[in-house]
PDB file of C-alpha atoms in Angstrom:
ATOM      1  CA  MET A  17     -66.897 -31.400  58.761  1.00 75.00           C
ATOM      2  CA  ALA A  18     -67.032 -27.753  59.922  1.00 82.00           C
ATOM      3  CA  LEU A  19     -64.482 -25.804  61.410  1.00 85.00           C
ATOM      4  CA  ARG A  20     -65.580 -22.191  63.090  1.00 85.00           C
ATOM      5  CA  ALA A  21     -63.188 -19.349  64.107  1.00 87.00           C
ATOM      6  CA  SER A  22     -63.698 -16.169  65.261  1.00 84.00           C
ATOM      7  CA  ILE A  23     -61.162 -13.984  63.697  1.00 90.00           C
ATOM      8  CA  VAL A  24     -58.199 -15.245  61.651  1.00 95.00           C
ATOM      9  CA  ILE A  25     -55.171 -13.311  61.365  1.00 97.00           C
ATOM     10  CA  GLY A  26     -53.628 -13.063  58.176  1.00 97.00           C
ATOM     11  CA  ALA A  27     -52.865 -10.480  55.176  1.00 96.00           C
ATOM     12  CA  GLY A  28     -55.535 -11.763  53.209  1.00 92.00           C
ATOM     13  CA  SER A  29     -58.255 -11.806  56.119  1.00 93.00           C
ATOM     14  CA  ARG A  30     -60.736  -8.899  55.765  1.00 89.00           C
ATOM     15  CA  SER A  31     -61.518  -8.505  59.286  1.00 89.00           C
ATOM     16  CA  PHE A  32     -57.493  -8.315  60.292  1.00 94.00           C
ATOM     17  CA  ARG A  33     -57.491  -5.850  57.273  1.00 92.00           C
ATOM     18  CA  PHE A  34     -60.504  -3.810  58.816  1.00 89.00           C
ATOM     19  CA  LEU A  35     -58.607  -3.522  62.072  1.00 91.00           C
ATOM     20  CA  VAL A  36     -55.345  -2.716  60.332  1.00 93.00           C
ATOM     21  CA  ARG A  37     -56.745   0.089  58.673  1.00 90.00           C
ATOM     22  CA  LEU A  38     -58.698   1.694  61.631  1.00 88.00           C
ATOM     23  CA  ILE A  39     -55.495   1.681  63.517  1.00 91.00           C
ATOM     24  CA  GLU A  40     -53.653   3.061  60.381  1.00 91.00           C
ATOM     25  CA  ARG A  41     -56.042   5.885  59.450  1.00 89.00           C
ATOM     26  CA  MET A  42     -57.465   7.080  62.962  1.00 86.00           C
ATOM     27  CA  PRO A  43     -54.947   8.696  65.366  1.00 86.00           C
ATOM     28  CA  VAL A  44     -57.285   8.141  67.939  1.00 83.00           C
ATOM     29  CA  LEU A  45     -59.513   4.926  68.177  1.00 80.00           C
ATOM     30  CA  PRO A  46     -63.029   5.512  70.128  1.00 78.00           C
ATOM     31  CA  VAL A  47     -63.848   1.931  71.030  1.00 75.00           C
ATOM     32  CA  PRO A  48     -67.262   0.852  71.928  1.00 73.00           C
ATOM     33  CA  ALA A  49     -68.567  -1.342  75.011  1.00 68.00           C
ATOM     34  CA  TRP A  50     -67.388  -4.476  72.763  1.00 73.00           C
ATOM     35  CA  ARG A  51     -63.970  -3.643  73.593  1.00 80.00           C
ATOM     36  CA  THR A  52     -64.190  -5.930  76.638  1.00 83.00           C
ATOM     37  CA  ARG A  53     -65.473  -8.838  74.951  1.00 87.00           C
ATOM     38  CA  GLU A  54     -63.157 -11.933  74.290  1.00 92.00           C
ATOM     39  CA  THR A  55     -61.872 -13.836  71.139  1.00 91.00           C
ATOM     40  CA  SER A  56     -59.288 -16.419  70.290  1.00 94.00           C
ATOM     41  CA  PRO A  57     -57.431 -15.180  66.957  1.00 95.00           C
ATOM     42  CA  LEU A  58     -55.964 -17.868  64.660  1.00 96.00           C
ATOM     43  CA  ASP A  59     -52.897 -17.572  62.672  1.00 97.00           C
ATOM     44  CA  GLU A  60     -54.161 -17.848  59.101  1.00 97.00           C
ATOM     45  CA  ARG A  61     -51.221 -20.408  58.429  1.00 98.00           C
ATOM     46  CA  ASP A  62     -52.871 -22.395  61.482  1.00 97.00           C
ATOM     47  CA  MET A  63     -56.370 -22.446  59.564  1.00 95.00           C
ATOM     48  CA  VAL A  64     -55.024 -23.381  56.620  1.00 96.00           C
ATOM     49  CA  GLU A  65     -53.308 -26.478  58.069  1.00 96.00           C
ATOM     50  CA  LEU A  66     -56.345 -27.346  60.280  1.00 94.00           C
ATOM     51  CA  LEU A  67     -57.977 -27.456  56.807  1.00 92.00           C
ATOM     52  CA  ALA A  68     -55.403 -29.636  54.961  1.00 93.00           C
ATOM     53  CA  ARG A  69     -55.537 -32.294  58.095  1.00 92.00           C
ATOM     54  CA  ALA A  70     -59.260 -32.213  58.314  1.00 89.00           C
ATOM     55  CA  ALA A  71     -59.403 -33.191  54.640  1.00 88.00           C
ATOM     56  CA  VAL A  72     -57.761 -36.262  55.462  1.00 88.00           C
ATOM     57  CA  VAL A  73     -58.222 -37.247  58.861  1.00 85.00           C
ATOM     58  CA  ASP A  74     -61.029 -39.506  59.626  1.00 84.00           C
ATOM     59  CA  VAL A  75     -61.721 -38.698  63.382  1.00 80.00           C
ATOM     60  CA  ALA A  76     -62.869 -35.239  62.036  1.00 75.00           C
ATOM     61  CA  CYS A  77     -65.465 -36.410  59.905  1.00 79.00           C
ATOM     62  CA  GLY A  78     -68.886 -35.058  60.679  1.00 81.00           C
ATOM     63  CA  GLN A  79     -67.542 -33.141  63.227  1.00 81.00           C
ATOM     64  CA  SER A  80     -67.823 -29.540  64.002  1.00 83.00           C
ATOM     65  CA  LEU A  81     -64.774 -28.059  65.449  1.00 86.00           C
ATOM     66  CA  ASP A  82     -63.684 -24.806  66.883  1.00 89.00           C
ATOM     67  CA  ALA A  83     -60.368 -23.220  65.331  1.00 92.00           C
ATOM     68  CA  SER A  84     -59.026 -20.962  67.868  1.00 93.00           C
ATOM     69  CA  GLY A  85     -55.743 -19.398  68.606  1.00 94.00           C
ATOM     70  CA  PRO A  86     -53.536 -20.081  71.909  1.00 93.00           C
ATOM     71  CA  GLU A  87     -54.496 -16.847  73.505  1.00 94.00           C
ATOM     72  CA  LEU A  88     -57.791 -15.464  74.669  1.00 94.00           C
ATOM     73  CA  VAL A  89     -57.350 -11.291  74.257  1.00 96.00           C
ATOM     74  CA  THR A  90     -60.131  -8.747  74.691  1.00 92.00           C
ATOM     75  CA  TYR A  91     -61.028  -6.600  71.376  1.00 89.00           C
ATOM     76  CA  ALA A  92     -59.061  -3.875  72.936  1.00 88.00           C
ATOM     77  CA  GLU A  93     -56.077  -5.942  73.708  1.00 93.00           C
ATOM     78  CA  LEU A  94     -56.039  -7.422  70.142  1.00 94.00           C
ATOM     79  CA  ILE A  95     -56.172  -3.564  68.641  1.00 91.00           C
ATOM     80  CA  ASP A  96     -53.682  -2.526  71.039  1.00 92.00           C
ATOM     81  CA  ARG A  97     -51.152  -5.554  69.732  1.00 95.00           C
ATOM     82  CA  ILE A  98     -51.899  -4.871  66.145  1.00 95.00           C
ATOM     83  CA  SER A  99     -50.865  -1.016  67.089  1.00 94.00           C
ATOM     84  CA  GLU A 100     -47.599  -2.286  68.757  1.00 94.00           C
ATOM     85  CA  HIS A 101     -46.679  -4.667  65.858  1.00 95.00           C
ATOM     86  CA  MET A 102     -47.245  -1.493  63.537  1.00 94.00           C
ATOM     87  CA  LEU A 103     -45.322   0.526  65.458  1.00 91.00           C
ATOM     88  CA  VAL A 104     -47.592   3.150  66.047  1.00 90.00           C
ATOM     89  CA  GLY A 105     -48.783   4.616  69.096  1.00 83.00           C
ATOM     90  CA  ARG A 106     -52.807   4.898  69.089  1.00 82.00           C
ATOM     91  CA  ILE A 107     -54.836   6.106  71.945  1.00 80.00           C
ATOM     92  CA  THR A 108     -58.029   4.281  72.498  1.00 80.00           C
ATOM     93  CA  LEU A 109     -60.964   5.991  74.095  1.00 74.00           C
ATOM     94  CA  GLY A 110     -63.464   3.558  76.038  1.00 73.00           C
ATOM     95  CA  PHE A 111     -66.859   3.860  75.865  1.00 69.00           C
ATOM     96  CA  SER A 112     -68.637   2.044  78.472  1.00 65.00           C
ATOM     97  CA  ARG A 113     -72.234   2.266  77.501  1.00 61.00           C
ATOM     98  CA  LEU A 114     -71.864   3.091  73.620  1.00 58.00           C
ATOM     99  CA  MET A 115     -72.816   0.367  71.286  1.00 56.00           C
ATOM    100  CA  LEU A 116     -74.152   2.468  68.119  1.00 61.00           C
ATOM    101  CA  THR A 117     -73.232  -0.255  66.192  1.00 68.00           C
ATOM    102  CA  PRO A 118     -75.250   0.513  62.842  1.00 71.00           C
ATOM    103  CA  VAL A 119     -74.004   4.525  62.909  1.00 72.00           C
ATOM    104  CA  ALA A 120     -70.472   3.165  63.602  1.00 75.00           C
ATOM    105  CA  SER A 121     -70.258   0.422  61.383  1.00 76.00           C
ATOM    106  CA  ARG A 122     -71.354   2.881  58.560  1.00 79.00           C
ATOM    107  CA  VAL A 123     -68.396   5.114  59.751  1.00 79.00           C
ATOM    108  CA  ALA A 124     -65.981   2.095  60.028  1.00 79.00           C
ATOM    109  CA  ALA A 125     -66.712   1.266  56.636  1.00 79.00           C
ATOM    110  CA  VAL A 126     -66.165   4.339  55.017  1.00 83.00           C
ATOM    111  CA  ILE A 127     -62.822   5.179  56.856  1.00 83.00           C
ATOM    112  CA  THR A 128     -61.350   1.730  56.197  1.00 82.00           C
ATOM    113  CA  GLY A 129     -62.761   1.554  52.313  1.00 84.00           C
ATOM    114  CA  GLU A 130     -64.673  -1.658  53.354  1.00 85.00           C
ATOM    115  CA  ASP A 131     -68.025  -2.619  52.162  1.00 84.00           C
ATOM    116  CA  HIS A 132     -70.813  -2.147  54.657  1.00 82.00           C
ATOM    117  CA  GLU A 133     -72.277  -5.181  53.788  1.00 83.00           C
ATOM    118  CA  LEU A 134     -69.304  -6.855  55.326  1.00 80.00           C
ATOM    119  CA  ILE A 135     -68.283  -4.306  58.235  1.00 78.00           C
ATOM    120  CA  GLY A 136     -71.968  -4.494  59.532  1.00 78.00           C
ATOM    121  CA  PRO A 137     -72.470  -8.056  60.376  1.00 77.00           C
ATOM    122  CA  LEU A 138     -68.926  -8.103  61.284  1.00 76.00           C
ATOM    123  CA  MET A 139     -69.242  -5.169  63.907  1.00 75.00           C
ATOM    124  CA  GLU A 140     -72.733  -6.507  65.142  1.00 76.00           C
ATOM    125  CA  SER A 141     -70.994  -9.682  66.162  1.00 74.00           C
ATOM    126  CA  LEU A 142     -68.362  -8.212  68.440  1.00 73.00           C
ATOM    127  CA  GLU A 143     -71.306  -7.551  70.759  1.00 75.00           C
ATOM    128  CA  TYR A 144     -70.823 -11.270  72.071  1.00 74.00           C
ATOM    129  CA  ASP A 145     -67.707 -13.341  73.144  1.00 76.00           C
ATOM    130  CA  LEU A 146     -66.309 -15.309  70.276  1.00 74.00           C
ATOM    131  CA  LEU A 147     -65.284 -17.976  72.385  1.00 77.00           C
ATOM    132  CA  PRO A 148     -64.262 -21.507  71.363  1.00 79.00           C
ATOM    133  CA  ALA A 149     -67.151 -23.785  72.792  1.00 78.00           C
ATOM    134  CA  GLY A 150     -66.892 -27.234  71.571  1.00 68.00           C
ATOM    135  CA  SER A 151     -63.867 -29.727  70.127  1.00 65.00           C
ATOM    136  CA  ASN A 152     -60.568 -28.009  69.877  1.00 86.00           C
ATOM    137  CA  ALA A 153     -59.766 -28.704  65.916  1.00 91.00           C
ATOM    138  CA  ALA A 154     -55.968 -28.047  66.703  1.00 92.00           C
ATOM    139  CA  GLU A 155     -55.878 -30.768  69.423  1.00 90.00           C
ATOM    140  CA  LEU A 156     -57.908 -33.194  67.574  1.00 90.00           C
ATOM    141  CA  LEU A 157     -55.845 -32.699  64.469  1.00 92.00           C
ATOM    142  CA  GLY A 158     -52.624 -32.569  65.884  1.00 92.00           C
ATOM    143  CA  VAL A 159     -51.638 -28.836  64.725  1.00 95.00           C
ATOM    144  CA  ARG A 160     -49.057 -26.708  66.791  1.00 96.00           C
ATOM    145  CA  LEU A 161     -50.488 -22.941  66.789  1.00 96.00           C
ATOM    146  CA  HIS A 162     -48.402 -19.952  66.471  1.00 98.00           C
ATOM    147  CA  SER A 163     -48.705 -17.084  69.019  1.00 98.00           C
ATOM    148  CA  LEU A 164     -50.678 -14.222  68.502  1.00 98.00           C
ATOM    149  CA  ASP A 165     -47.657 -11.727  68.167  1.00 98.00           C
ATOM    150  CA  ALA A 166     -46.165 -14.487  65.787  1.00 98.00           C
ATOM    151  CA  ALA A 167     -49.474 -14.426  63.621  1.00 98.00           C
ATOM    152  CA  ILE A 168     -49.616 -10.675  63.645  1.00 98.00           C
ATOM    153  CA  GLU A 169     -46.018 -10.208  62.513  1.00 97.00           C
ATOM    154  CA  HIS A 170     -46.372 -12.537  59.815  1.00 98.00           C
ATOM    155  CA  ALA A 171     -49.650 -11.406  58.346  1.00 98.00           C
ATOM    156  CA  LEU A 172     -48.253  -7.463  58.687  1.00 97.00           C
ATOM    157  CA  GLY A 173     -45.082  -8.626  56.818  1.00 96.00           C
ATOM    158  CA  GLU A 174     -47.162 -10.411  54.348  1.00 96.00           C
ATOM    159  CA  TRP A 175     -49.104  -7.597  53.644  1.00 94.00           C
ATOM    160  CA  GLU A 176     -46.353  -5.279  53.133  1.00 93.00           C
ATOM    161  CA  ALA A 177     -44.434  -7.342  50.918  1.00 93.00           C
ATOM    162  CA  ALA A 178     -47.399  -6.894  48.630  1.00 92.00           C
ATOM    163  CA  GLU A 179     -48.064  -3.173  49.078  1.00 88.00           C
ATOM    164  CA  PRO A 180     -47.027  -0.638  51.558  1.00 84.00           C
ATOM    165  CA  LEU A 181     -48.959   0.292  54.915  1.00 83.00           C
ATOM    166  CA  ALA A 182     -49.203   3.893  55.815  1.00 76.00           C
ATOM    167  CA  ALA A 183     -48.445   3.626  59.177  1.00 68.00           C
ATOM    168  CA  ARG A 184     -45.444   1.344  59.952  1.00 59.00           C
TER     169      ARG A 184
END
C-alpha cells in the first residue's frame, strides 16, 4: 500500500517548517507564479492515523491512495493562513511570469537554514497543482480529518512547545 500527500502540516514536517521560516524571516514575501497552484494540505495527526489504519485494514492492501486534507487552497492562500495563525502581517508580492526556481530555491534555502537538496526539488514541485487524483485514503480508511486551520494551529503550538518562534 502507498499513501501520497502533497504537504503535511505538522511541527516535524520539513515542508511546513520551511514555509513558517520564510514567513518568520521575510517581512515581504515575493511569491513566484506557482502561488496560484493548488494543493490539499493534510494534518500530520491525520497522516499518522491513516498510516496506522492502513496497516490493519485489508481493503488498503495493494492500493495506492491519496492522503489529502479536507480543503483545496492555493499556495498563496496557504502562506496567508499560516501568517494569520502566526499573528504576523506579511505582504505577499505575486509575480505572474516569474519562476526562477533554481535561483529562488537557493535563496530560500539560505534564508530558512534548510538544505538546498531538499528545497530545490520541493520548490520545483510547486510548478504543478498537487491535487488528489486517485482513491481517497480518509474515506476508505474511515479517518475524520482536521481542518486546515486546526492543523496549522496545532503544528505551531507543538513547535513552540519545543522551541520558540521569533515571529509569534
